[in-house]
């Protein structure tokens, strides 16, 4: 796992070295999938409209006019401009597709087909190509042609309905949760399609609907409803499956989160907070029964924690082998010793901003680790280089630019 943009990271061969990905997508789910592939060695070429770059370049805070989110989302990608709606742009994309293993796009269904760049044309240019199509609702069905974002998936999937306090409105996450889950799922789907290609020598289409992966990670709600008619309610920080499970305030005004998914942990916790008699209650034997007595357990745990400072709470829990974590904001995350040991927040060198700290690659591989080779590059920075490598002459590139295709 490496985050330093030095010569070692630049030459390290990740497990996906030799794979070529064209990232035609914008905003988050599709581009994040391409980032995950690039982190582990794939050559990713980010294709953006000449006049309308990926909006993620302007999302969130910026420094000196430079979008910071893009530095993360655009890492390990070469950037070119191409207007796919123009004949020259279409022809150039087909030439690029012939050299690629994967294309990731998130246009509304029918858009690529409108430009004569649908699966029929792309697979004719490269029968081994994998085309990942990432949309809010999928390629077919009554909602397929609607505009959509991850927020709609968070609402439709049931996530918002179970998030928040029981007497509060449904709560949406303050970040791109559904998009991020779909991005990770898309990277996995691409690898599955590539594995199948290895066996058949033929590519295929990945149809990724952002509304689906978040529904998967919500767990067995459909099974519960199908078999029992049970609809999971909003329970705040509590769980219907175990207790105590909540956030609690410490004597110095900090917060900690406690979980007792295992029976042994629940028993250790009761001994720690001086309430061992609760272990003998008949209802204490199962997580679901404990959850029905959450008021009693929250009072026992919360009153003990409220009498101790956060450091004392964490130390006592560790000695008792009970499960606890501080509720951290990003300032705490940046200084957390466990994250530091894992190099989860790593330092990279950016040509525009200098040393820059960001999340490292997603996981560690013992012999072929991923690496952040560079951060998000300026709009169209690699257009001439990529097209020259494709075999276009200087005159051809000039003509495409004069036609507005670049």
XYZ file of C-alpha atoms in Angstrom:
406
model
C 0.000 0.000 0.000
C 1.658 3.180 -1.106
C 0.566 6.717 -1.535
C 3.749 8.513 -2.445
C 4.052 9.802 -5.975
C 7.722 9.053 -6.213
C 9.710 7.038 -8.732
C 9.114 3.782 -6.869
C 5.319 4.179 -6.914
C 5.456 5.339 -10.506
C 7.201 2.174 -11.686
C 5.564 -0.414 -9.407
C 3.500 -2.934 -11.368
C 0.093 -3.424 -9.794
C -2.005 -6.532 -10.416
C -4.050 -4.721 -13.098
C -1.029 -3.460 -15.025
C -1.712 -3.911 -18.739
C -5.442 -3.257 -18.378
C -6.706 -0.173 -20.216
C -9.830 1.645 -19.022
C -11.669 4.534 -20.673
C -13.553 6.551 -18.056
C -16.371 8.387 -19.852
C -18.433 8.832 -16.689
C -19.014 11.938 -14.582
C -19.520 12.714 -10.925
C -19.073 9.769 -8.631
C -20.157 6.142 -9.121
C -18.594 5.443 -12.529
C -15.476 7.562 -11.978
C -14.900 5.965 -8.556
C -14.954 2.510 -10.163
C -12.295 3.697 -12.614
C -10.262 5.124 -9.725
C -10.331 1.755 -7.946
C -9.036 0.039 -11.086
C -6.365 2.682 -11.610
C -5.169 2.377 -8.020
C -4.143 -1.201 -8.738
C -2.286 -0.579 -11.953
C -4.819 -0.160 -14.741
C -4.092 2.595 -17.241
C -7.129 4.855 -16.958
C -7.854 7.501 -19.583
C -10.426 10.014 -18.403
C -12.470 11.318 -21.357
C -14.201 14.651 -20.711
C -16.193 17.055 -22.870
C -13.978 19.917 -24.107
C -16.267 22.618 -22.695
C -18.026 20.728 -19.890
C -15.549 18.846 -17.717
C -16.577 16.351 -15.059
C -18.612 18.395 -12.510
C -16.700 16.726 -9.689
C -13.856 19.130 -10.511
C -16.000 21.878 -9.008
C -17.758 19.974 -6.215
C -16.975 20.939 -2.641
C -14.214 23.194 -1.335
C -11.354 24.348 -3.527
C -7.954 25.870 -2.857
C -6.588 28.588 -5.132
C -9.373 27.721 -7.562
C -8.351 24.053 -7.678
C -11.087 21.534 -6.822
C -9.901 19.243 -4.044
C -12.405 16.411 -4.572
C -11.063 15.970 -8.093
C -7.543 15.445 -6.748
C -8.869 12.293 -5.070
C -11.373 11.082 -7.672
C -9.092 11.846 -10.625
C -5.965 10.208 -9.278
C -4.096 7.728 -11.468
C -6.007 8.947 -14.544
C -4.706 10.562 -17.708
C -7.108 13.234 -18.905
C -8.195 13.948 -22.457
C -11.023 15.946 -24.022
C -13.360 14.565 -26.660
C -16.818 15.610 -27.832
C -18.486 12.279 -28.563
C -21.431 13.903 -30.315
C -19.227 15.140 -33.170
C -18.111 12.852 -36.011
C -14.447 13.342 -35.224
C -15.036 12.603 -31.551
C -17.036 9.492 -32.383
C -14.356 8.177 -34.726
C -11.625 8.860 -32.198
C -13.504 7.075 -29.428
C -13.926 4.008 -31.626
C -10.169 4.018 -32.221
C -9.596 4.294 -28.487
C -12.131 1.526 -27.835
C -10.166 -0.792 -30.092
C -7.196 -0.431 -27.722
C -9.164 -0.663 -24.460
C -10.283 -3.454 -22.163
C -13.008 -1.516 -20.371
C -15.239 1.501 -20.971
C -17.160 2.984 -18.041
C -19.999 5.396 -18.882
C -22.984 6.892 -17.091
C -24.999 8.630 -19.804
C -28.751 8.179 -19.723
C -29.819 5.019 -21.595
C -29.894 5.644 -25.328
C -27.358 8.475 -25.345
C -24.431 6.456 -26.690
C -26.779 4.856 -29.208
C -27.868 8.325 -30.352
C -24.221 9.031 -31.195
C -23.829 5.624 -32.915
C -21.572 4.539 -30.066
C -23.765 1.858 -28.554
C -22.762 -1.690 -27.725
C -23.138 -2.810 -31.336
C -20.586 -0.274 -32.584
C -18.208 -0.578 -29.632
C -18.134 -4.379 -29.650
C -17.626 -4.353 -33.414
C -14.570 -2.175 -32.861
C -13.343 -4.484 -30.093
C -15.097 -7.818 -29.440
C -13.140 -8.236 -26.174
C -14.356 -4.946 -24.733
C -16.247 -4.766 -21.424
C -18.736 -1.876 -21.328
C -19.847 -0.848 -17.827
C -23.027 1.230 -17.944
C -23.717 2.983 -14.632
C -27.070 4.741 -14.291
C -29.486 5.582 -11.506
C -32.137 3.050 -12.511
C -30.533 0.655 -14.993
C -30.870 0.254 -18.759
C -34.536 -0.804 -18.834
C -37.723 -0.541 -16.820
C -40.235 2.274 -16.229
C -37.684 4.626 -14.600
C -34.740 3.941 -16.909
C -34.889 7.248 -18.763
C -35.381 9.426 -15.701
C -32.510 11.610 -14.493
C -31.237 10.372 -11.171
C -28.528 10.633 -8.548
C -27.400 8.651 -5.542
C -29.719 10.634 -3.287
C -32.699 9.052 -5.033
C -31.210 5.599 -4.473
C -30.747 6.354 -0.776
C -34.442 7.257 -0.621
C -35.800 4.434 -2.823
C -33.746 1.611 -1.331
C -35.092 1.914 2.206
C -31.918 3.434 3.612
C -33.460 6.804 4.487
C -36.555 5.145 5.928
C -34.548 3.339 8.629
C -32.090 6.179 9.305
C -32.752 8.741 12.038
C -34.568 8.842 15.354
C -38.007 7.189 15.577
C -39.839 10.509 15.833
C -37.690 12.345 13.257
C -37.991 12.528 9.452
C -36.193 9.974 7.253
C -32.536 10.980 7.055
C -30.312 11.154 3.989
C -26.537 10.793 4.345
C -24.503 14.011 3.961
C -22.222 12.383 1.392
C -22.442 10.195 -1.712
C -23.198 6.886 -0.021
C -25.180 5.155 -2.781
C -22.785 6.418 -5.451
C -19.784 5.131 -3.528
C -21.313 1.708 -2.950
C -22.218 1.518 -6.639
C -18.679 2.545 -7.595
C -17.172 -0.296 -5.597
C -19.772 -2.713 -6.982
C -18.983 -1.578 -10.527
C -15.270 -2.240 -10.060
C -16.149 -5.745 -8.846
C -18.547 -6.276 -11.768
C -15.881 -5.200 -14.250
C -13.418 -7.693 -12.816
C -16.040 -10.463 -13.000
C -16.708 -9.587 -16.650
C -12.989 -9.576 -17.411
C -12.622 -12.994 -15.799
C -15.399 -14.296 -18.049
C -13.687 -12.697 -21.041
C -10.530 -14.603 -20.234
C -12.493 -17.813 -20.657
C -14.573 -16.860 -23.710
C -12.473 -14.196 -25.465
C -15.627 -12.067 -25.667
C -16.544 -8.945 -23.762
C -19.972 -8.070 -22.433
C -22.102 -5.272 -20.974
C -22.274 -4.531 -17.237
C -25.624 -2.939 -16.356
C -25.161 -1.247 -12.958
C -28.188 0.508 -11.446
C -27.207 2.708 -8.509
C -30.471 1.805 -6.745
C -29.396 -1.847 -6.406
C -26.045 -2.153 -4.560
C -27.231 -0.017 -1.637
C -30.253 -2.293 -1.310
C -27.891 -5.249 -1.091
C -25.833 -3.760 1.753
C -28.986 -2.961 3.732
C -29.174 -6.648 4.555
C -32.128 -9.031 4.852
C -34.982 -6.486 4.882
C -36.694 -7.985 1.785
C -36.451 -11.492 3.264
C -37.881 -10.312 6.588
C -40.764 -8.621 4.818
C -41.384 -11.550 2.461
C -41.475 -14.130 5.228
C -42.802 -12.146 8.202
C -44.292 -8.918 6.874
C -41.761 -7.137 9.085
C -40.794 -3.556 8.164
C -37.655 -2.332 9.914
C -38.383 0.941 11.749
C -36.128 3.884 12.516
C -34.371 3.221 15.825
C -31.754 5.984 15.931
C -28.439 4.580 17.135
C -30.096 1.563 18.682
C -30.399 -1.843 17.036
C -33.288 -4.285 17.075
C -30.758 -7.117 17.145
C -28.664 -6.344 20.213
C -28.198 -3.958 23.128
C -26.529 -1.981 24.484
C -25.705 -0.421 21.124
C -25.587 3.355 21.106
C -23.460 6.464 21.390
C -22.750 7.779 24.864
C -21.345 11.064 26.133
C -18.258 11.050 28.342
C -17.474 13.302 31.291
C -15.288 15.562 29.153
C -17.958 16.110 26.502
C -16.737 13.579 23.952
C -18.767 10.721 22.513
C -18.066 7.008 22.185
C -19.890 4.245 20.314
C -20.533 0.888 21.950
C -21.598 -2.383 20.351
C -22.422 -5.743 21.931
C -23.169 -7.969 18.949
C -21.540 -10.906 20.760
C -23.045 -12.236 23.992
C -19.636 -12.469 25.648
C -18.982 -8.785 24.935
C -22.337 -7.811 26.474
C -21.495 -9.738 29.633
C -18.038 -8.180 29.911
C -19.564 -4.742 29.532
C -22.060 -5.264 32.341
C -19.238 -6.317 34.641
C -17.197 -3.291 33.608
C -19.969 -0.803 34.408
C -20.744 -2.467 37.726
C -24.066 -4.067 36.813
C -23.271 -7.815 36.726
C -26.719 -8.651 38.117
C -28.239 -7.761 34.758
C -26.455 -10.738 33.208
C -28.666 -13.032 35.308
C -31.884 -11.576 33.922
C -33.688 -14.111 31.679
C -33.946 -11.517 28.891
C -30.197 -10.934 28.819
C -29.484 -14.249 27.075
C -30.158 -13.091 23.500
C -29.423 -9.930 21.545
C -33.041 -9.469 20.478
C -34.287 -9.746 24.069
C -31.612 -7.329 25.249
C -32.740 -4.888 22.553
C -36.245 -4.945 24.054
C -34.687 -3.770 27.320
C -32.452 -1.138 25.770
C -33.639 1.593 28.165
C -32.315 -0.332 31.162
C -29.038 -1.186 29.471
C -28.489 2.303 28.059
C -28.969 3.771 31.509
C -26.455 1.349 33.016
C -23.803 1.963 30.374
C -24.523 5.647 29.804
C -24.389 6.611 33.471
C -21.035 4.865 33.911
C -19.526 6.442 30.816
C -20.839 9.875 31.838
C -18.685 9.688 34.984
C -15.430 9.072 33.098
C -13.325 10.990 30.619
C -13.022 9.600 27.101
C -9.448 8.377 27.563
C -10.481 6.564 30.739
C -13.446 4.959 28.990
C -11.359 3.720 26.073
C -8.668 2.369 28.393
C -11.182 0.565 30.622
C -12.991 -0.976 27.660
C -9.710 -2.214 26.202
C -8.706 -3.839 29.481
C -12.139 -5.446 29.793
C -12.022 -6.603 26.133
C -15.295 -4.826 25.426
C -16.008 -3.138 22.084
C -15.846 0.663 21.924
C -14.676 3.378 19.549
C -14.452 7.143 19.852
C -16.847 9.137 17.685
C -14.305 10.939 15.523
C -14.525 13.788 13.068
C -12.020 14.163 10.248
C -9.570 15.988 12.523
C -9.417 12.946 14.774
C -9.193 10.561 11.818
C -6.119 12.371 10.510
C -4.351 11.775 13.834
C -5.694 8.349 14.772
C -2.843 5.915 15.529
C -4.560 2.899 13.944
C -5.178 4.730 10.688
C -1.592 5.975 10.894
C -0.270 2.439 11.314
C -2.233 1.308 8.251
C -1.212 4.415 6.263
C -4.902 4.854 5.512
C -4.423 8.605 5.153
C -1.297 8.942 3.086
C 0.713 11.846 1.721
C 1.106 12.336 -2.026
C 2.854 15.081 -3.958
C 0.640 17.189 -6.185
C 2.216 19.490 -8.818
C -0.270 22.262 -8.038
C -0.768 21.955 -4.291
C 2.428 20.293 -3.047
C 2.134 17.679 -0.264
C -1.460 16.494 -0.092
C -3.041 14.016 2.302
C -5.838 11.756 1.081
C -7.249 8.246 1.512
C -4.858 5.547 0.382
C -5.754 2.669 -1.936
C -8.622 0.553 -0.659
C -6.817 -2.575 0.545
C -3.392 -4.135 0.911
C -1.983 -6.891 -1.307
C 1.134 -8.614 -0.039
C 3.037 -8.958 -3.328
C 1.329 -6.669 -5.874
C 0.148 -3.629 -3.909
C -1.712 -0.719 -5.367
C -0.300 2.804 -5.455
C -1.285 6.407 -5.978
C 0.957 7.313 -8.882
C -0.400 10.844 -9.307
C -3.319 12.989 -8.217
C -6.137 14.352 -10.388
C -4.695 16.133 -13.406
C -5.906 19.301 -15.162
C -8.707 19.111 -17.703
C -7.396 17.659 -20.973
C -3.780 17.594 -19.810
C -2.936 14.403 -21.719
C -5.032 14.834 -24.865
C -2.191 15.287 -27.326
C -0.031 12.593 -25.751
C -2.792 9.952 -25.679
C -3.916 10.650 -29.240
C -0.341 10.636 -30.517
C 0.165 7.243 -28.900
C -3.041 6.150 -30.633
C -1.403 6.923 -33.955
C -2.978 10.271 -34.803
C -0.704 12.747 -36.540
C -0.206 16.311 -35.440
C -2.316 17.456 -38.380
C -5.149 15.105 -37.447
C -5.135 16.362 -33.865
C -5.147 19.951 -35.093
C -8.101 19.192 -37.363
C -10.071 17.569 -34.539
C -9.394 20.577 -32.349
C -10.475 23.014 -35.065
C -13.711 21.045 -35.509
C -14.456 21.315 -31.782
C -14.067 17.569 -31.242
C -11.224 18.131 -28.734
